[in-house]
Short mmCIF file of C-alpha atoms in Angstrom, two decimals:
data_model
loop_
_atom_site.label_atom_id
_atom_site.label_comp_id
_atom_site.label_asym_id
_atom_site.label_seq_id
_atom_site.Cartn_x
_atom_site.Cartn_y
_atom_site.Cartn_z
CA MET G 1 135.36 40.98 141.51
CA SER G 2 137.32 39.32 144.30
CA LEU G 3 136.88 35.65 145.13
CA LYS G 4 135.34 36.50 148.50
CA ALA G 5 132.67 38.68 146.94
CA LEU G 6 131.93 36.02 144.32
CA ALA G 7 131.58 33.33 146.98
CA ALA G 8 129.29 35.57 149.05
CA SER G 9 127.08 36.26 146.03
CA ALA G 10 126.87 32.56 145.19
CA GLY G 11 126.01 31.74 148.81
CA PHE G 12 123.28 34.37 148.87
CA LEU G 13 121.76 33.08 145.64
CA PHE G 14 121.83 29.49 146.93
CA ALA G 15 120.11 30.49 150.17
CA LEU G 16 117.45 32.43 148.24
CA LEU G 17 116.70 29.54 145.89
CA SER G 18 116.60 27.06 148.79
CA GLY G 19 114.03 29.22 150.52
CA VAL G 20 111.83 29.38 147.43
CA VAL G 21 111.94 25.61 146.96
CA ALA G 22 111.16 25.01 150.64
CA GLY G 23 108.20 27.39 150.46
CA ALA G 24 106.59 25.68 147.46
CA GLU G 25 105.15 22.46 148.79
CA GLU G 26 105.07 19.46 146.50
CA PHE G 27 101.91 17.49 145.92
CA ASN G 28 101.37 14.13 144.28
CA ILE G 29 98.26 13.13 142.39
CA PHE G 30 97.36 9.46 141.97
CA LEU G 31 94.66 7.99 139.75
CA LYS G 32 92.87 4.72 140.31
CA THR G 33 90.20 3.28 138.02
CA THR G 34 87.76 0.49 138.76
CA PRO G 35 87.89 -1.71 136.76
CA ARG G 36 91.57 -1.45 135.86
CA ILE G 37 92.45 0.60 132.78
CA GLU G 38 93.25 -2.56 130.75
CA LEU G 39 89.72 -3.80 131.33
CA LEU G 40 87.89 -0.62 130.35
CA ARG G 41 85.72 -0.91 127.24
CA PRO G 42 83.68 1.74 125.42
CA PHE G 43 79.97 1.91 126.23
CA ALA G 44 80.31 -1.01 128.64
CA ASP G 45 79.87 -0.33 132.34
CA PRO G 46 80.85 3.04 133.82
CA ALA G 47 84.31 3.24 135.33
CA THR G 48 84.87 4.59 138.80
CA LEU G 49 87.71 7.10 138.73
CA SER G 50 89.36 8.04 142.03
CA LEU G 51 91.93 10.75 142.54
CA LEU G 52 94.13 10.90 145.61
CA VAL G 53 96.15 14.04 146.31
CA THR G 54 98.92 13.72 148.87
CA ARG G 55 101.63 15.94 150.23
CA ALA G 56 105.27 15.13 149.63
CA ASP G 57 105.34 13.06 152.84
CA GLY G 58 102.48 10.84 151.59
CA ARG G 59 99.71 12.24 153.82
CA PRO G 60 96.46 13.12 152.00
CA VAL G 61 95.80 16.83 151.77
CA ALA G 62 93.15 18.06 154.17
CA GLN G 63 91.40 20.62 151.98
CA GLY G 64 91.37 21.66 148.38
CA LYS G 65 89.64 21.00 145.11
CA VAL G 66 90.46 19.45 141.77
CA ALA G 67 89.46 20.79 138.37
CA ILE G 68 88.96 17.80 136.10
CA VAL G 69 88.96 17.77 132.31
CA ILE G 70 88.57 14.71 130.09
CA ASP G 71 89.48 14.98 126.41
CA ALA G 72 88.45 12.32 123.90
CA PRO G 73 90.93 10.37 121.79
CA LYS G 74 92.13 12.10 118.66
CA PRO G 75 90.61 11.01 115.33
CA GLY G 76 92.37 8.18 113.50
CA ASN G 77 94.04 8.60 110.14
CA PHE G 78 91.65 6.48 108.13
CA MET G 79 89.00 4.62 110.08
CA SER G 80 86.72 6.42 112.49
CA THR G 81 84.96 5.02 115.52
CA ASP G 82 81.19 4.65 115.62
CA PHE G 83 80.96 8.11 117.27
CA PRO G 84 83.14 10.30 115.01
CA LEU G 85 81.81 13.55 116.47
CA VAL G 86 83.16 12.58 119.87
CA GLU G 87 86.71 12.11 118.60
CA GLY G 88 89.09 14.90 119.56
CA SER G 89 86.46 16.76 121.55
CA ARG G 90 86.25 17.76 125.19
CA LEU G 91 84.03 15.39 127.12
CA LEU G 92 83.87 16.60 130.68
CA GLU G 93 84.70 19.61 132.80
CA LEU G 94 83.96 19.76 136.49
CA VAL G 95 85.39 20.84 139.82
CA LEU G 96 85.20 18.47 142.78
CA PRO G 97 86.11 19.21 146.39
CA LEU G 98 88.49 16.77 148.03
CA ARG G 99 87.30 14.62 150.90
CA ARG G 100 90.26 13.32 152.92
CA GLY G 101 92.41 13.98 149.88
CA ARG G 102 90.13 12.02 147.55
CA ALA G 103 87.69 12.82 144.77
CA GLU G 104 85.67 10.16 143.01
CA TRP G 105 83.21 10.01 140.14
CA LYS G 106 81.82 7.55 137.63
CA TYR G 107 82.19 7.98 133.90
CA LEU G 108 81.36 5.85 130.90
CA PHE G 109 83.97 6.14 128.14
CA PRO G 110 82.08 6.30 124.84
CA ILE G 111 84.71 5.29 122.24
CA ARG G 112 87.98 3.40 121.97
CA GLY G 113 91.31 5.23 122.04
CA THR G 114 93.53 7.12 124.43
CA TYR G 115 91.76 9.71 126.55
CA ARG G 116 93.53 12.49 128.41
CA LEU G 117 92.48 13.21 131.96
CA SER G 118 93.86 16.55 133.15
CA VAL G 119 93.77 17.28 136.87
CA ASN G 120 94.49 20.70 138.31
CA PHE G 121 94.70 20.63 142.09
CA VAL G 122 94.39 23.80 144.12
CA ALA G 123 94.88 23.65 147.88
CA ALA G 124 93.08 25.86 150.36
CA ASP G 125 96.14 28.14 150.61
CA GLY G 126 96.31 28.63 146.85
CA GLN G 127 99.17 26.26 146.14
CA GLY G 128 98.61 23.52 143.65
CA THR G 129 99.83 21.22 140.99
CA PHE G 130 98.78 19.89 137.60
CA LYS G 131 98.97 16.41 136.11
CA ASP G 132 97.85 14.64 132.94
CA PHE G 133 96.83 10.99 132.89
CA PRO G 134 96.49 9.07 129.62
CA ILE G 135 93.71 6.46 129.75
CA SER G 136 93.70 3.90 126.96
CA VAL G 137 90.39 2.20 126.28
CA LEU G 138 90.40 -0.82 123.99
CA GLU G 139 87.51 -1.73 121.72
CA LYS G 140 85.25 -4.63 122.67
CA ARG G 141 86.45 -7.92 121.17
CA GLN G 142 82.89 -8.72 120.20
CA LYS G 143 82.83 -5.74 117.83
CA TRP G 144 86.06 -6.80 116.11
CA LEU G 145 84.56 -10.27 115.73
CA TRP G 146 81.43 -8.87 114.07
CA LEU G 147 83.57 -6.71 111.80
CA GLY G 148 85.65 -9.74 110.83
CA LEU G 149 82.55 -11.80 110.07
CA PHE G 150 81.05 -8.97 108.03
CA CYS G 151 84.26 -8.60 106.02
CA ALA G 152 84.41 -12.37 105.52
CA GLY G 153 80.85 -12.24 104.16
CA LEU G 154 81.76 -9.41 101.78
CA PHE G 155 84.86 -11.28 100.65
CA LEU G 156 82.77 -14.39 99.98
CA ILE G 157 80.29 -12.39 97.91
CA GLY G 158 83.17 -10.94 95.90
CA PHE G 159 84.76 -14.38 95.55
CA ILE G 160 81.57 -15.95 94.14
CA ALA G 161 81.06 -12.99 91.81
CA GLY G 162 84.68 -13.20 90.65
CA ARG G 163 84.23 -16.86 89.68
CA ILE G 164 80.94 -16.17 87.90
CA PHE G 165 82.29 -13.18 85.99
CA THR G 166 85.36 -15.11 84.83
CA THR G 167 83.31 -17.73 83.03
CA PRO G 168 80.52 -17.07 80.51
CA ALA G 169 77.14 -16.88 82.22
CA ARG G 170 75.38 -20.22 82.16
CA GLY G 171 71.96 -19.50 83.44
CA GLY G 172 69.95 -17.82 86.12
CA MET G 173 70.93 -20.03 89.04
CA LYS G 174 74.27 -18.37 89.72
CA ALA G 175 72.80 -14.90 89.33
CA ALA G 176 70.05 -15.85 91.75
CA LEU G 177 72.64 -17.15 94.24
CA LEU G 178 74.58 -13.93 93.88
CA ALA G 179 71.50 -11.82 94.46
CA LEU G 180 70.67 -13.93 97.47
CA SER G 181 74.15 -13.49 98.91
CA LEU G 182 73.84 -9.73 98.47
CA ALA G 183 70.82 -9.57 100.75
CA VAL G 184 71.85 -8.07 104.03
CA VAL G 185 69.80 -8.92 107.06
CA GLY G 186 70.32 -6.79 110.15
CA SER G 187 69.01 -7.05 113.65
CA VAL G 188 66.07 -4.78 114.23
CA ASP G 189 66.42 -2.40 117.13
CA GLY G 190 66.58 1.33 116.68
CA HIS G 191 66.24 4.57 118.57
CA ASP G 192 63.05 5.56 120.23
CA PRO G 193 61.96 9.00 119.10
CA PRO G 194 63.29 11.59 121.55
CA SER G 195 60.87 13.66 123.52
CA PRO G 196 61.46 17.29 124.40
CA THR G 197 63.42 18.17 127.51
CA GLN G 198 61.14 18.30 130.52
CA ALA G 199 61.46 18.59 134.24
CA VAL G 200 59.77 15.60 135.86
CA SER G 201 59.92 16.71 139.45
CA ASN G 202 61.66 19.78 140.64
CA PRO G 203 60.07 21.07 143.78
CA GLN G 204 62.84 22.46 145.95
CA SER G 205 65.90 22.74 143.76
CA ALA G 206 66.58 23.59 140.16
CA LEU G 207 68.39 21.72 137.45
CA GLU G 208 69.27 23.94 134.52
CA ILE G 209 70.48 22.18 131.40
CA ASP G 210 71.32 24.02 128.21
CA GLY G 211 70.22 22.72 124.82
CA ALA G 212 72.21 19.56 124.27
CA ALA G 213 73.66 18.45 120.95
CA VAL G 214 76.27 15.89 120.00
CA GLY G 215 79.72 17.34 119.37
CA MET G 216 79.73 20.00 122.09
CA LEU G 217 79.84 20.42 125.83
CA THR G 218 76.52 21.13 127.50
CA THR G 219 76.36 23.06 130.75
CA LEU G 220 74.40 21.48 133.56
CA ARG G 221 73.79 23.54 136.66
CA TRP G 222 72.21 22.58 139.92
CA ARG G 223 71.28 25.25 142.40
CA PRO G 224 69.13 25.10 145.52
CA THR G 225 66.02 27.20 145.65
CA ASP G 226 65.44 26.80 149.35
CA THR G 227 67.35 28.36 152.23
CA PRO G 228 71.13 28.09 151.96
CA VAL G 229 72.64 25.17 153.89
CA VAL G 230 76.35 24.92 154.55
CA ASN G 231 76.85 21.16 154.71
CA ARG G 232 74.80 20.14 151.71
CA GLN G 233 75.80 17.01 149.82
CA LEU G 234 74.77 16.47 146.23
CA SER G 235 74.50 13.21 144.31
CA LEU G 236 74.07 13.60 140.57
CA THR G 237 73.57 10.95 137.89
CA ILE G 238 73.25 11.11 134.09
CA ILE G 239 71.61 8.00 132.63
CA HIS G 240 71.36 6.93 128.97
CA LEU G 241 67.73 5.81 128.83
CA GLU G 242 67.91 3.67 125.68
CA LYS G 243 71.01 1.73 126.74
CA ARG G 244 70.10 1.96 130.45
CA LYS G 245 73.62 2.88 131.39
CA THR G 246 74.99 5.42 133.82
CA MET G 247 77.09 7.86 131.82
CA PHE G 248 78.26 10.01 134.71
CA ALA G 249 77.73 10.08 138.46
CA VAL G 250 79.05 11.80 141.54
CA ASP G 251 78.05 10.73 145.01
CA ARG G 252 77.63 13.06 147.96
CA VAL G 253 79.75 15.95 146.84
CA ALA G 254 79.91 18.83 149.28
CA VAL G 255 78.21 21.80 147.63
CA ALA G 256 78.22 25.24 149.19
CA SER G 257 75.93 27.06 146.78
CA GLU G 258 75.62 25.61 143.29
CA PHE G 259 77.20 22.83 141.25
CA ASP G 260 78.32 23.28 137.64
CA LEU G 261 79.21 20.55 135.21
CA LYS G 262 80.01 20.55 131.51
CA PHE G 263 79.18 17.25 129.89
CA HIS G 264 79.39 16.03 126.30
CA TYR G 265 76.47 13.76 125.43
CA PRO G 266 77.99 11.28 122.96
CA ASP G 267 74.93 10.39 120.90
CA GLY G 268 71.56 11.76 119.88
CA ALA G 269 69.37 9.93 122.35
CA GLU G 270 67.41 10.60 125.50
CA TYR G 271 69.07 11.00 128.87
CA ARG G 272 67.78 11.45 132.40
CA VAL G 273 69.55 13.63 134.94
CA ASN G 274 68.85 12.88 138.60
CA ALA G 275 69.98 15.08 141.46
CA VAL G 276 69.53 14.39 145.18
CA ALA G 277 70.61 17.01 147.70
CA GLU G 278 70.97 16.00 151.33
CA ALA G 279 71.53 18.20 154.34
CA PRO G 280 71.71 17.28 158.01
CA GLY G 281 68.33 17.41 159.68
CA GLN G 282 66.45 17.87 156.41
CA ALA G 283 64.66 15.54 154.04
CA PRO G 284 66.50 14.80 150.78
CA VAL G 285 65.55 17.08 147.92
CA ARG G 286 65.24 15.41 144.54
CA ALA G 287 65.24 16.85 141.06
CA GLU G 288 64.97 15.07 137.74
CA GLN G 289 65.09 16.21 134.16
CA LEU G 290 64.88 14.48 130.80
CA VAL G 291 67.28 15.65 128.10
CA ALA G 292 66.67 14.92 124.43
CA VAL G 293 70.05 15.31 122.76
CA THR G 294 70.08 16.48 119.17
CA GLY G 295 71.99 14.03 117.00
CA ILE G 296 74.22 15.31 114.22
CA GLU G 297 75.05 13.31 111.13
CA PRO G 298 78.74 12.45 110.90
CA ALA G 299 80.88 13.98 108.17
CA MET G 300 80.69 12.31 104.77
CA MET G 301 84.45 11.74 104.82
CA ALA G 302 84.16 9.47 107.87
CA GLN G 303 81.48 7.42 106.12
CA ILE G 304 83.39 7.23 102.84
CA SER G 305 86.45 5.72 104.52
CA ALA G 306 84.41 2.85 105.99
CA LEU G 307 82.55 2.24 102.71
CA SER G 308 85.83 2.32 100.75
CA PHE G 309 87.25 -0.30 103.10
CA PHE G 310 84.27 -2.59 102.59
CA LEU G 311 84.39 -2.12 98.80
CA ALA G 312 88.09 -2.95 98.84
CA VAL G 313 87.28 -6.22 100.63
CA ILE G 314 84.72 -7.09 97.93
CA ALA G 315 87.21 -6.19 95.18
CA LEU G 316 89.77 -8.44 96.87
CA GLY G 317 87.20 -11.22 96.81
CA LEU G 318 86.54 -10.59 93.11
CA ALA G 319 90.23 -10.90 92.31
CA ALA G 320 90.59 -14.01 94.47
CA GLY G 321 87.56 -15.62 92.80
CA ARG G 322 88.94 -14.93 89.34
CA LEU G 323 92.39 -16.27 90.21
CA SER G 324 90.89 -19.34 91.84
CA PHE G 325 88.75 -20.07 88.76
CA ARG G 326 91.63 -19.65 86.32
CA TYR G 327 94.03 -21.70 88.45
CA ARG G 328 91.54 -24.56 88.65
CA HIS G 329 90.94 -24.58 84.89
CA ARG G 330 94.66 -24.51 84.15
CA CYS G 331 95.39 -27.56 86.30
CA MET B 1 72.56 -11.49 78.47
CA GLU B 2 76.15 -10.90 77.50
CA ARG B 3 75.68 -12.88 74.30
CA THR B 4 72.55 -10.88 73.49
CA LEU B 5 74.41 -7.63 73.91
CA VAL B 6 77.29 -8.86 71.79
CA THR B 7 74.88 -9.93 69.01
CA TRP B 8 72.94 -6.67 69.28
CA LEU B 9 75.94 -4.34 69.31
CA GLY B 10 77.84 -6.38 66.75
CA PHE B 11 81.20 -6.57 68.46
CA SER B 12 82.78 -8.85 71.01
CA LEU B 13 84.67 -8.00 74.19
CA SER B 14 87.81 -9.64 75.41
CA GLU B 15 87.29 -11.83 78.47
CA ARG B 16 89.45 -9.52 80.60
CA LEU B 17 87.52 -6.38 79.59
CA SER B 18 84.25 -8.17 80.09
CA PHE B 19 85.34 -9.14 83.61
CA LEU B 20 86.36 -5.57 84.41
CA ILE B 21 83.06 -4.13 83.21
CA LYS B 22 81.01 -6.68 85.11
CA SER B 23 83.11 -6.19 88.21
CA GLY B 24 82.72 -2.42 87.96
CA VAL B 25 78.94 -2.68 87.70
CA PHE B 26 78.90 -5.18 90.55
CA LEU B 27 81.03 -2.97 92.80
CA SER B 28 78.80 0.02 92.02
CA ILE B 29 75.72 -1.95 93.05
CA CYS B 30 77.49 -3.15 96.19
CA GLY B 31 78.63 0.40 97.00
CA ALA B 32 75.10 1.75 96.62
CA THR B 33 73.70 -1.06 98.77
CA LEU B 34 76.33 -0.49 101.48
CA PHE B 35 75.75 3.26 101.39
CA VAL B 36 72.01 2.85 101.89
CA ALA B 37 72.48 0.24 104.61
CA LEU B 38 75.35 1.80 106.56
CA ALA B 39 75.52 5.49 105.77
CA SER B 40 72.10 6.83 104.82
CA SER B 41 70.20 8.92 107.33
CA TYR B 42 66.77 7.81 106.14
CA PRO B 43 65.02 7.06 109.46
CA ALA B 44 63.52 3.70 108.49
CA VAL B 45 66.88 2.34 107.33
CA HIS B 46 68.88 4.03 110.09
CA ASP B 47 66.66 2.80 112.91
CA THR B 48 66.55 -0.73 111.52
CA LEU B 49 70.30 -1.05 111.09
CA HIS B 50 71.38 1.21 113.97
CA ASN B 51 72.75 -1.63 116.09
CA VAL B 52 74.46 -3.23 113.09
CA ARG B 53 76.28 0.04 112.38
CA HIS B 54 77.52 0.28 115.96
CA ALA B 55 78.40 -3.42 116.10
CA LEU B 56 80.83 -3.03 113.19
CA ALA B 57 83.05 -0.63 115.18
CA VAL B 58 84.19 1.40 112.17
CA VAL B 59 80.89 2.61 110.75
CA PRO B 60 80.15 6.15 111.94
CA CYS B 61 76.79 6.92 113.43
CA HIS B 62 75.45 10.02 115.13
#
């Protein structure tokens, strides 16, 4: 091949590739959380998550929608969280339309760890982009404090027992003290018994919620039963009744026909789902449904790891008590 | 109690072995107590200690 032909081929290829790149528009997706990610805590207050989709020049996209997926943190190697069935599972799937390039919803993160928020943006002309956001949620300090105090108590019990067992028993007083120290007193506040799922008021629109159980996504569907309205806006809230916390909420989302949501209820308790549909010139239409989520016992392995840890703390206390007793009697 | 057992069985244990046996029994009792308190699904126990389980951050609950 001559040099001229080679140069012409290279030029043609360059022009072709330049055209393809120019045709595929670039989008940017930005995430903002309120409060900031560093301040998020599990089962505290719901976080407001906002997505902003812009074009390459920084202007928000006019139309489009985002498919949102939230995956829970992966299980730890040894210790589990207090909701082991949530670990490594999918927590949320929904599609939100963009309003001036933005989509916003509220979500309460149930456990500590690094979540993965996947956003798939599709513009009105079919172009799109995909982005993953890691969201790290730290455990509440208060819980670590309680765990530390509990372990200190177990260590003390082991320490006292270690000293008693090292010396010949000298009467009932020490045994009585030991028995007393073994007594565990907990605060009294449990679950209320769940009631079956029931629609409280559902006159004009329908909320359909599949049977909910911990460890799986549950489909929630809202669809109007009255005449179709183009500019309908839907507000939907999922509330944990026992803890009185909002688990998920969207506010005034434009809905053409129906709204689908897949939500993972993190614990076996009772939830209330509220939906309010508003349309211009019409009275708001409300729907409400109670959901009793079936709880599932965690795997024995997750429980054994925690119990083994606590027993190890007691054994450490036993050894420390024995060493302390022998050291004192040597001196 | 230990002396009674020694008299009854007719042999004596070394102090170290005695400590290990007593510690083993003690840890078994502690393990059973912790299991009932923190891992059992018996409703009366679970509901009473539900908040304690969650407060400890590493104890799994449903």
